Coordinates of C-alpha atoms and ligand atoms in Angstrom, one line a residue:
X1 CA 11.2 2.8 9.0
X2 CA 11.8 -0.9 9.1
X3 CA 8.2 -2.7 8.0
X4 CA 8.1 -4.4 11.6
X5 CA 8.4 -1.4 13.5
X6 CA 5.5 0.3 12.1
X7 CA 3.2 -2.5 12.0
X8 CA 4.3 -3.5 15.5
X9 CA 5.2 -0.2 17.6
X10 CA 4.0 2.7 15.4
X11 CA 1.8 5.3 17.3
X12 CA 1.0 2.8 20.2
X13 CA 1.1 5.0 22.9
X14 CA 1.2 2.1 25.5
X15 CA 2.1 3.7 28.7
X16 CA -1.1 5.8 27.6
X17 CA -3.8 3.6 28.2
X18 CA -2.3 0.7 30.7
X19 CA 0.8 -1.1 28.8
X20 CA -1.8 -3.3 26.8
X21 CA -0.3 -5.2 24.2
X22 CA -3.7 -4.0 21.8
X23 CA -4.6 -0.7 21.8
X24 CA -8.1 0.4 23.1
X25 CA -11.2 0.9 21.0
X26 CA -11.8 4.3 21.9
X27 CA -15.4 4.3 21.2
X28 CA -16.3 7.6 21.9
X29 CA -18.6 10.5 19.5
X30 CA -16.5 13.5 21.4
X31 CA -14.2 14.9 23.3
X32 CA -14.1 17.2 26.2
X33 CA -12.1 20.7 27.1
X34 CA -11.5 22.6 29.9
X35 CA -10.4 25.7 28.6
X36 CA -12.3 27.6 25.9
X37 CA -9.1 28.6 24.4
X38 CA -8.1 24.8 23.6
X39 CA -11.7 24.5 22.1
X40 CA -11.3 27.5 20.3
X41 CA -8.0 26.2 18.7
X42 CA -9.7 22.6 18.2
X43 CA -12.3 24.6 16.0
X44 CA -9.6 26.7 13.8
X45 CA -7.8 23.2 13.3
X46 CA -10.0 20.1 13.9
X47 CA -6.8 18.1 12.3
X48 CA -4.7 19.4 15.2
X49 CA -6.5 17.4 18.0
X50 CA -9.8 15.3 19.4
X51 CA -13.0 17.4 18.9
X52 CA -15.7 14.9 17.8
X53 CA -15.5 11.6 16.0
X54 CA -16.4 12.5 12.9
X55 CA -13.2 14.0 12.4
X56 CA -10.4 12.4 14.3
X57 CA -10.4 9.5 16.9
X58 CA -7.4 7.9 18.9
X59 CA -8.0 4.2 17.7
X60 CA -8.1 5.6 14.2
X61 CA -4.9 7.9 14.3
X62 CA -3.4 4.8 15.7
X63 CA -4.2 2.6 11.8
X64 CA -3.7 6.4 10.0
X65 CA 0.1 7.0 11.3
X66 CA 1.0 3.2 10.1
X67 CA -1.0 3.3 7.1
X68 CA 1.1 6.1 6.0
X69 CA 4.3 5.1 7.1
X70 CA 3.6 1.9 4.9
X71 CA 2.9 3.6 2.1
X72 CA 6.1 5.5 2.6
X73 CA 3.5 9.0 2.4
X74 CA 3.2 12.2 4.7
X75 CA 0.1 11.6 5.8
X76 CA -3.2 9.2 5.1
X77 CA -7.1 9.3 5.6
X78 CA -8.7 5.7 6.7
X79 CA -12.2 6.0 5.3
X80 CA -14.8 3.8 6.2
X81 CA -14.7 1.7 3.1
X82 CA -12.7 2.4 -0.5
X83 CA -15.1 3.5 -2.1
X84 CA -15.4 6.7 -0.3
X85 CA -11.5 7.2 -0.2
X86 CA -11.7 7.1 -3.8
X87 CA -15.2 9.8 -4.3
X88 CA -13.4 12.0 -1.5
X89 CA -9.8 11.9 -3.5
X90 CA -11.4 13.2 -6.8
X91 CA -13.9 15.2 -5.4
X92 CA -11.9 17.4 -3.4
X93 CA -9.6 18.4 -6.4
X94 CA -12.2 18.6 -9.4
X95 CA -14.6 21.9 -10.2
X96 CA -16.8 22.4 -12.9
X97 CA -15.6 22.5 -16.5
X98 CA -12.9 20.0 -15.6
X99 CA -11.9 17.3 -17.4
X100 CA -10.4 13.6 -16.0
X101 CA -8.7 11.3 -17.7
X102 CA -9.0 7.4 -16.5
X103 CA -7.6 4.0 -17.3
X104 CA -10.0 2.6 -19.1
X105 CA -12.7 0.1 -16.9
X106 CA -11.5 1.2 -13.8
X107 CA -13.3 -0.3 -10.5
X108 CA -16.9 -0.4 -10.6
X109 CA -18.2 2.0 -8.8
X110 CA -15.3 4.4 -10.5
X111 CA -16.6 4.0 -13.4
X112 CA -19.7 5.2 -12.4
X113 CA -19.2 8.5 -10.6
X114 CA -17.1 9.2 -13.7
X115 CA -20.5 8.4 -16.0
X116 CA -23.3 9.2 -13.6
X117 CA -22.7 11.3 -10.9
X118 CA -19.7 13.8 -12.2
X119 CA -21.5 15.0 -15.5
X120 CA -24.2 16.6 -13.3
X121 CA -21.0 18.6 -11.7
X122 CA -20.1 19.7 -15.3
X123 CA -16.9 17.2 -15.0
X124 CA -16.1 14.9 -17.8
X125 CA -13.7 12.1 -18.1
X126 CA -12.3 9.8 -20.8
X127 CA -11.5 6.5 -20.7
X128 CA -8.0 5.3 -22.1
X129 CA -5.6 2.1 -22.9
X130 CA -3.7 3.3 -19.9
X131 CA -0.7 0.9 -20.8
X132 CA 1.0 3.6 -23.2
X133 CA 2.4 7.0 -21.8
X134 CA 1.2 8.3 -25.4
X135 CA -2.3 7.9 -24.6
X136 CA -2.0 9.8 -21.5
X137 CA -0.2 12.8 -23.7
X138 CA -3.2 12.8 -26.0
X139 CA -6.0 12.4 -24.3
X140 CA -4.9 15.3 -21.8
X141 CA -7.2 18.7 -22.9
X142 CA -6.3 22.0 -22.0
X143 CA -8.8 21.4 -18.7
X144 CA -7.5 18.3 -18.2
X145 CA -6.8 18.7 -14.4
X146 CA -6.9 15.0 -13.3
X147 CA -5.5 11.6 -14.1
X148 CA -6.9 8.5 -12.6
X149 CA -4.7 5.2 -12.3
X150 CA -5.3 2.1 -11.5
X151 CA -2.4 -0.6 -11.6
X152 CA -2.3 -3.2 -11.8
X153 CA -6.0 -3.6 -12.4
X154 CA -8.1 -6.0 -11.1
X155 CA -9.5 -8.1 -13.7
X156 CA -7.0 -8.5 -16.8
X157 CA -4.4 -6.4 -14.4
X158 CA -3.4 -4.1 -17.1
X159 CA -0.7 -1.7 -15.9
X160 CA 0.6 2.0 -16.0
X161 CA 4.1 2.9 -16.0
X162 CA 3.6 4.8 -12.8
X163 CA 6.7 7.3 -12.8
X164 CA 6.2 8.1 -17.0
X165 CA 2.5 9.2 -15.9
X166 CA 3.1 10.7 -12.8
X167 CA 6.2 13.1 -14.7
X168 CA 3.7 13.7 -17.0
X169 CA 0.9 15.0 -14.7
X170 CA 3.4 17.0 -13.1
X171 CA 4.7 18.6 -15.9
X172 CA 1.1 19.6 -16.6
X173 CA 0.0 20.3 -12.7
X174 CA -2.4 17.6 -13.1
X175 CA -3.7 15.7 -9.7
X176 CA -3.0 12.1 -9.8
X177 CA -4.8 9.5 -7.6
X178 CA -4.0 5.3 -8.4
X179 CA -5.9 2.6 -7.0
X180 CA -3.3 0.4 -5.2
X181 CA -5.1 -2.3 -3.6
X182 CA -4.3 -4.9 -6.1
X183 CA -0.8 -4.7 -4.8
X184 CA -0.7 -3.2 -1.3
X185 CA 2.0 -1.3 0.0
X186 CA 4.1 -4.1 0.2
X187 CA 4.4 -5.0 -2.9
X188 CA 4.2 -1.4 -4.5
X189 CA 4.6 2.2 -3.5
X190 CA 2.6 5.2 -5.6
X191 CA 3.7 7.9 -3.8
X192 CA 7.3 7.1 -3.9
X193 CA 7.2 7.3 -7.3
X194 CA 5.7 10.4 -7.7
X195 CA 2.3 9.9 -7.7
X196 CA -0.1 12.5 -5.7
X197 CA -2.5 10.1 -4.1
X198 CA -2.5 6.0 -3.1
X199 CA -5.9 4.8 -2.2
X200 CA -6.3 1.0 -1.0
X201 CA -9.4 -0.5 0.0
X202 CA -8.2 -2.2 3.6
X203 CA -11.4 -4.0 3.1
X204 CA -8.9 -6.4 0.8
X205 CA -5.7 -7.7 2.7
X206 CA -5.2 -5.4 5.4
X207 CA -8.5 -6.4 6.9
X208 CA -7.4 -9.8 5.8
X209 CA -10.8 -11.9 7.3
X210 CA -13.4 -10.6 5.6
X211 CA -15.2 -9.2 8.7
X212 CA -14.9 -5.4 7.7
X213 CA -14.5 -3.0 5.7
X214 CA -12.3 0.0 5.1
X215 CA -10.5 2.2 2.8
X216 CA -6.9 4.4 2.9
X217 CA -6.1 7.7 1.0
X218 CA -2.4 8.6 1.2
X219 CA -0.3 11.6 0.1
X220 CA 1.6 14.8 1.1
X221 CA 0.0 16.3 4.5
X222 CA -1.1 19.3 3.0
X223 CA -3.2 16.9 0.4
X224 CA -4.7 15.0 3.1
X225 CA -5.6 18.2 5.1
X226 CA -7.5 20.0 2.4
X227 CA -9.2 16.9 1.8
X228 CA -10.1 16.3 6.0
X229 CA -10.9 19.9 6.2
X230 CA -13.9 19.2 3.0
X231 CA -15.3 16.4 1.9
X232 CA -13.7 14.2 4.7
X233 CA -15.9 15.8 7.2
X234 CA -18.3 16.9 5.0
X235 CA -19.6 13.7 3.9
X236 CA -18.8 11.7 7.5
X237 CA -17.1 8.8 5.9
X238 CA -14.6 8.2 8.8
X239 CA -13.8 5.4 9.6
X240 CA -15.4 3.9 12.6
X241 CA -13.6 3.2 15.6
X242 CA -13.9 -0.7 16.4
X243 CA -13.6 -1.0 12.4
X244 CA -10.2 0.7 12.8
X245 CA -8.7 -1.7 15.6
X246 CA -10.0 -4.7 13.3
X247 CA -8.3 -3.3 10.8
X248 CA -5.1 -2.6 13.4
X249 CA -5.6 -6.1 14.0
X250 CA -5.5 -7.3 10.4
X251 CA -2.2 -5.4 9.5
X252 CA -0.4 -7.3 12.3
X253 CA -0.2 -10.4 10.1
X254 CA -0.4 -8.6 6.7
X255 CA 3.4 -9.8 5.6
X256 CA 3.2 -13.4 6.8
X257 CA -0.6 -13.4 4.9
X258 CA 1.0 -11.6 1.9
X259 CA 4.1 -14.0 1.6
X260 CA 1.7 -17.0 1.8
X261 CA -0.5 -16.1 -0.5
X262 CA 2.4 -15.0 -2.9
X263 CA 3.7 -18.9 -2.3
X264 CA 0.2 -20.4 -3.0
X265 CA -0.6 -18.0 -6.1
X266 CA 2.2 -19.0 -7.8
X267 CA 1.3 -23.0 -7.4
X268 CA -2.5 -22.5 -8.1
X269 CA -1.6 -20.2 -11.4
X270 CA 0.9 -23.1 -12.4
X271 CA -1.5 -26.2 -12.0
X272 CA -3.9 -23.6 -14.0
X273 CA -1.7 -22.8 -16.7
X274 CA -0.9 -26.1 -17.4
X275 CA -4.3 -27.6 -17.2
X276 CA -5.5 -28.8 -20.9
X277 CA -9.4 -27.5 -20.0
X278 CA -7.8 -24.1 -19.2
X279 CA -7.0 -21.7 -22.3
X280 CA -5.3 -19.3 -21.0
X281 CA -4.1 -17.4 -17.9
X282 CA -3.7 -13.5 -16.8
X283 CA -1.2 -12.8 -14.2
X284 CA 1.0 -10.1 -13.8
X285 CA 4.3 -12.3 -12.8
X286 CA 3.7 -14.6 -15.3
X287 CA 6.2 -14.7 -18.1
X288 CA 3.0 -14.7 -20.6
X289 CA 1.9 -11.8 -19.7
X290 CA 2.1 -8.6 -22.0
X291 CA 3.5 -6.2 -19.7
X292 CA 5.7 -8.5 -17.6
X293 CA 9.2 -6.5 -17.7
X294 CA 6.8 -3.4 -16.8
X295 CA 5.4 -5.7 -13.5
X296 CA 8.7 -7.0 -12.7
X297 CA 10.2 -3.4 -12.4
X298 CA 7.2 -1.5 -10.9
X299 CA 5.6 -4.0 -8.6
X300 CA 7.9 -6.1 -6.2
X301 CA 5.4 -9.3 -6.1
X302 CA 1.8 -10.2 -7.2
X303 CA -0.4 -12.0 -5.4
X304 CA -3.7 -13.7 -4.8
X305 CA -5.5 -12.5 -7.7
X306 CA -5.9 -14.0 -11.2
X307 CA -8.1 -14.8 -14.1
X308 CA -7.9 -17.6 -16.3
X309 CA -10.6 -18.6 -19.3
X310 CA -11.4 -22.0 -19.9
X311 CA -11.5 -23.8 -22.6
X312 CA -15.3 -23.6 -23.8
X313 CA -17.7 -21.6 -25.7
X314 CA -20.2 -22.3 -23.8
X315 CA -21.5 -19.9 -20.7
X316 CA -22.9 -23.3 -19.4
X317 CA -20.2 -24.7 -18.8
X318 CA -18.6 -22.0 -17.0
X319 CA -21.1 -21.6 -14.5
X320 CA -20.8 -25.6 -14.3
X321 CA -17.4 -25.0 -13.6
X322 CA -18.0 -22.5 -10.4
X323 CA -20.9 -24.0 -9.5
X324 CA -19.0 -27.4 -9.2
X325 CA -16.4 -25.8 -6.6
X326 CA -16.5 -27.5 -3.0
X327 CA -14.5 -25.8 -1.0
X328 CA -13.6 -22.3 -3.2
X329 CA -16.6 -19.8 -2.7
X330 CA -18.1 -17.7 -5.3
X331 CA -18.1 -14.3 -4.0
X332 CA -17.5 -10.7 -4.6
X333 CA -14.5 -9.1 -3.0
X334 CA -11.1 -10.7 -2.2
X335 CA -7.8 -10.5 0.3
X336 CA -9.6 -12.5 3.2
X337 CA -8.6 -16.0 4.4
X338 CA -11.2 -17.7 2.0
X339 CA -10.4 -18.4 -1.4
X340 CA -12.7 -17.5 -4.3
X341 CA -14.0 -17.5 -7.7
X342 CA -16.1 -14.7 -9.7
X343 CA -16.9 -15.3 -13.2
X344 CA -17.4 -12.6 -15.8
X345 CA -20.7 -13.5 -17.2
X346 CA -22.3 -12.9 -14.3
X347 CA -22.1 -9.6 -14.8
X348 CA -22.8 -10.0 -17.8
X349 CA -26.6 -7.7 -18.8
X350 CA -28.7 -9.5 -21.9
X351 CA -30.0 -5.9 -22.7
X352 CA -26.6 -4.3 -22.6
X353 CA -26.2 -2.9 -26.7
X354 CA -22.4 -3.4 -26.5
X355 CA -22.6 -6.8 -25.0
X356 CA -25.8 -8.4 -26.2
X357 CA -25.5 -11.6 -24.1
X358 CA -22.5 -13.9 -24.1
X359 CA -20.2 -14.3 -26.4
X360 CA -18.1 -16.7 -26.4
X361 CA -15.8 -15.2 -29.0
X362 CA -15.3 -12.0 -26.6
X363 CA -12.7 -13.6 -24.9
X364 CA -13.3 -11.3 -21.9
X365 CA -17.0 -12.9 -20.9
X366 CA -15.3 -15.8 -20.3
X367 CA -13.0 -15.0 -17.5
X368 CA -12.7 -16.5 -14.3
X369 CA -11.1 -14.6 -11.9
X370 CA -9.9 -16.3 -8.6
X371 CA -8.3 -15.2 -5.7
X372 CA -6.4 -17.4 -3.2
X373 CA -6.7 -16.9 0.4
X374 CA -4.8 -18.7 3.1
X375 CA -5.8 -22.5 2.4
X376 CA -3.5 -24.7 1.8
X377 CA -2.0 -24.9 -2.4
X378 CA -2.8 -28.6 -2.6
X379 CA -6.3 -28.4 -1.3
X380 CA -7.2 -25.7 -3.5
X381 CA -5.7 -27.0 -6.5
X382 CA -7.5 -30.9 -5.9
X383 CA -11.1 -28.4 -5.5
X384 CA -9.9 -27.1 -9.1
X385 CA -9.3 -30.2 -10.7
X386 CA -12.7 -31.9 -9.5
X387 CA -14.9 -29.0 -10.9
X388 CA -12.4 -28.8 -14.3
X389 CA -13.4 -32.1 -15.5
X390 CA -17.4 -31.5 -14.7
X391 CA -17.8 -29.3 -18.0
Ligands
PLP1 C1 -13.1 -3.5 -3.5 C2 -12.3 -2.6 -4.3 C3 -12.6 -1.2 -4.2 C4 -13.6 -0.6 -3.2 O1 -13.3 -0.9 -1.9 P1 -14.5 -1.0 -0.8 O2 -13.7 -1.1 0.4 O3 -15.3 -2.2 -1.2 O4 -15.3 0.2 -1.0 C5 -11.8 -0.3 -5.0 N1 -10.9 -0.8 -5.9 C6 -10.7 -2.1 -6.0 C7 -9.7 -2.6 -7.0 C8 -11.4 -3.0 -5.3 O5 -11.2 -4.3 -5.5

C-alpha cells in the first residue's frame, strides 16, 4: 500500500464517528454487550473485539493497523513505551534453560534484562560483534533459541546483515527480534527481510515532538497474538489512548520530518567532518564508515543521529564543548523537533573496573553523539562552531 494511503486513510473509519478529519480519542476502560453470547466470544478471543482497555481500544487499533502496514508486517502491538515492546517480545518466546544471543551493547535497558533480570529466569545470553554472520554461527548453542538485533545501533551504529542472520535463525528455528528505531520503517524494513519481529520505539520520530512516548512490536499475526494473549495483557503495557492519537498525530508528518532531517544530517555531519577540532565522525552513509556498502544496501537512508569525537584528551573540554551549546540541548532521547547532544562520559561510572574513569585513549569515552531535529542546517551548524572553538 502506497506510504500516503496508510498514513492518511488507513483504518479511519470516518463515517464512524462524524466524518472528522482526526479520529476520536476513545478514552474509555470498557466496553459494553448486549448479548451474553457476544461477551462470551469476547472472552475466548479478546483480540477479536473491544472488551476492556487493557487489551484493545479503537483509537489504538486505529496507530496498530498503520503501524503495521508501514512496516510492511501482518500484524503490530503499540506498547506504551519501547521498552516494554522489547521485554514483551523476548519474554513471550524464552523459557528456562534457554540461551540468547545479542549484538553486543545493545540499548540500555536491553542490556540489562539480559544481565539482571533474565538469569533469575534460568535464561542466559551472550554478547557478540554482531557485524559478521560467523559470529552469529558460533556463538549459537544447542539451546540457543533467540537472536537479538539491533541495526543500525545507536551509538557507533554498527550493523547486522539482516537477511544472512535472519536465514540463519531460520535454519535453526531461532526467534529473531531487531531494534529498528534507528532507521524507522521508512528507511528500513526487518520483517521483509525475514526477520520475526521489528520493534521501534515511537517515542523517537513517529511521536516526532517529544511530548510522549510509545513503542511498536511487529510480525506475523499469529506472533503478535500469542504475545497479546500473554504478556501483552499480562503486564498491561498498552498503550494508552490519548498517547495513541498523539502518536496518530505524529505519523501524519513522519516523511516530510524524515526527509528534512535526512537533508540537515547530511549538512551538519559535513561541516563536522571537516572541522579541524573534530577527529573523527561515525555515520552510517558516510563513505568513512566501515560497513558503508552493508548500509547502503540494507538501509535506504540514515538520518538524524551521529557521533563524532573531538579532538582532545581532555574530558574537560568535552563537557566545555556541550556545555558551551546555545541553542542544541543536552538531553537523553532523540527524533523530536529539538536538536541535541549527549556525550559519552557522562555515563561514564569512576568505580566501574572496566572503565576506571576517562580515558582519553578509549576512543569510545569521548563520543559525542548528536541528533538533528527540525532547525534549520545553518543555525545549527553556527551553534556548533561557537562552542567548537571554546575548548
Ligand atoms: C529510546 C530507545 C529505546 C526505548 O524506547 P522507549 O520508548 O524510551 O522505552 C529502545 N531502543 C533504542 C535504540 C532507543 O533509542
Amino acid at each position: 500500500m502506497d506510504i500516503s494511503q496508510i498514513i492518511n486513510e488507513l483504518a479511519e473509519d470516518r463515517e464512524n464517528y462524524f466524518n472528522a478529519v482526526a479520529p476520536p480519542i476513545m478514552q474509555t476502560s470498557n466496553f459494553v454487550f448486549k448479548k451474553v453470547a457476544d461477551l462470551h466470544k469476547a472472552f475466548e478471543d479478546e483480540m477479536g473485539g473491544y472488551l476492556y482497555s487493557r487489551g484493545l481500544n479503537p483509537t489504538v487499533d486505529i496507530l496498530r493497523k498503520k503501524l503495521a502496514a508501514l512496516d510492511g508486517a501482518e500484524d503490530c502491538l503499540v506498547f506504551n513505551n519501547g521498552a516494554a515492546a522489547i521485554f514483551a517480545g523476548i519474554f513471550a518466546n524464552i523459557k528456562s534453560g534457554d540461551h540468547i544471543v545479542s549484538v553486543a551493547k545493545p540499548y540500555t535497558w536491553v542490556q540489562r534484562m539480559f544481565d539482571v533480570i533474565l538469569p533469575r529466569f534460568g535464561v542466559t545470553s551472550t554478547y557478540i560483534d554482531g557485524t559478521k554472520i560467523e559470529n552469529w554461527k558460533n556463538a549459537t548453542q544447542p539451546n540457543t533459541t533467540f537472536y537479538y538485533l539491533e541495526s543500525p545501533n545507536s551509538w557507533d551504529f554498527a550493523l547486522q546483515p539482516i537477511k544472512e542472520v535472519a536465514a540463519l535463525a531460520k535454519s535453526k528455528r531461532i526467534t529473531t527480534l531487531i531494534d529498528n528505531s534507528y532507521c524507522t520503517p521508512l528507511y528500513q524494513k526487518p520483517v521483509e527481510m525475514g526477520i520475526d519481529m521489528a520493534m521501534q520505539t515511537a517515542t523517537k520520530y513517529i511521536g516526532g515532538h517529544s511530548d510522549t512516548l510509545g513503542g511498536v512490536l511487529s510480525g506475523s499475526h499469529a506472533m503478535m497474538k500469542k504475545i497479546f494473549d500473554s504478556e501483552y495483557l499480562n503486564i498491561g503495557s498498552g498503550i494508552q489512548p490519548f498517547n495513541a492519537w498523539l502518536l496518530i498525530r505524529g505519523l501524519r508528518t513522519l516523511p516530510a520530518r524524515i526527509e528534512r532531517i535526512t537533508n540537515s544530517t547530511a549538512k551538519v555531519v559535513s561541516f563536522m567532518k571537516q572541522h579541524p577540532k573534530a577527529e573523527s565522525i561515525i555515520f552510517p552513509f558516510d563513505e568513512s564508515f566501515p560497513q558503508y556498502e552493508l548500509a547502503k544496501q540494507q538501509m535506504k537512508g540514515a538520518c538524524g543521529l551521529f557521533t563524532f569525537v573531538l579532538k582532545t584528551s581532555k574530558m574537560e573540554s568535552i563537557i566545555k564543548f556541550c556545555e558551551s551549546l546555545q541553542h542544541i540541548m543536552m538531553a537523553v532521547s532523540w527524533g523530536g523537533h529539538e536538536s541535541l547532544v549527549i556525550p559519552k562520559c557522562a555515563g561514564l561510572k569512576p568505580d566501574d573496573p572496566i572503565a576506571i574513569g576517562f580515558d582519553a585513549s578509549n576512543k569510545e569515552h569521548r563520543y559525542v553523539r548528536m541528533y538533528v531535529g527540525l532547525e534549520e542546517a545553518e543555525y545549527l551548524i553556527a551553534d556548533l562552531e561557537q562552542a567548537l572553538i571554546k575548548f
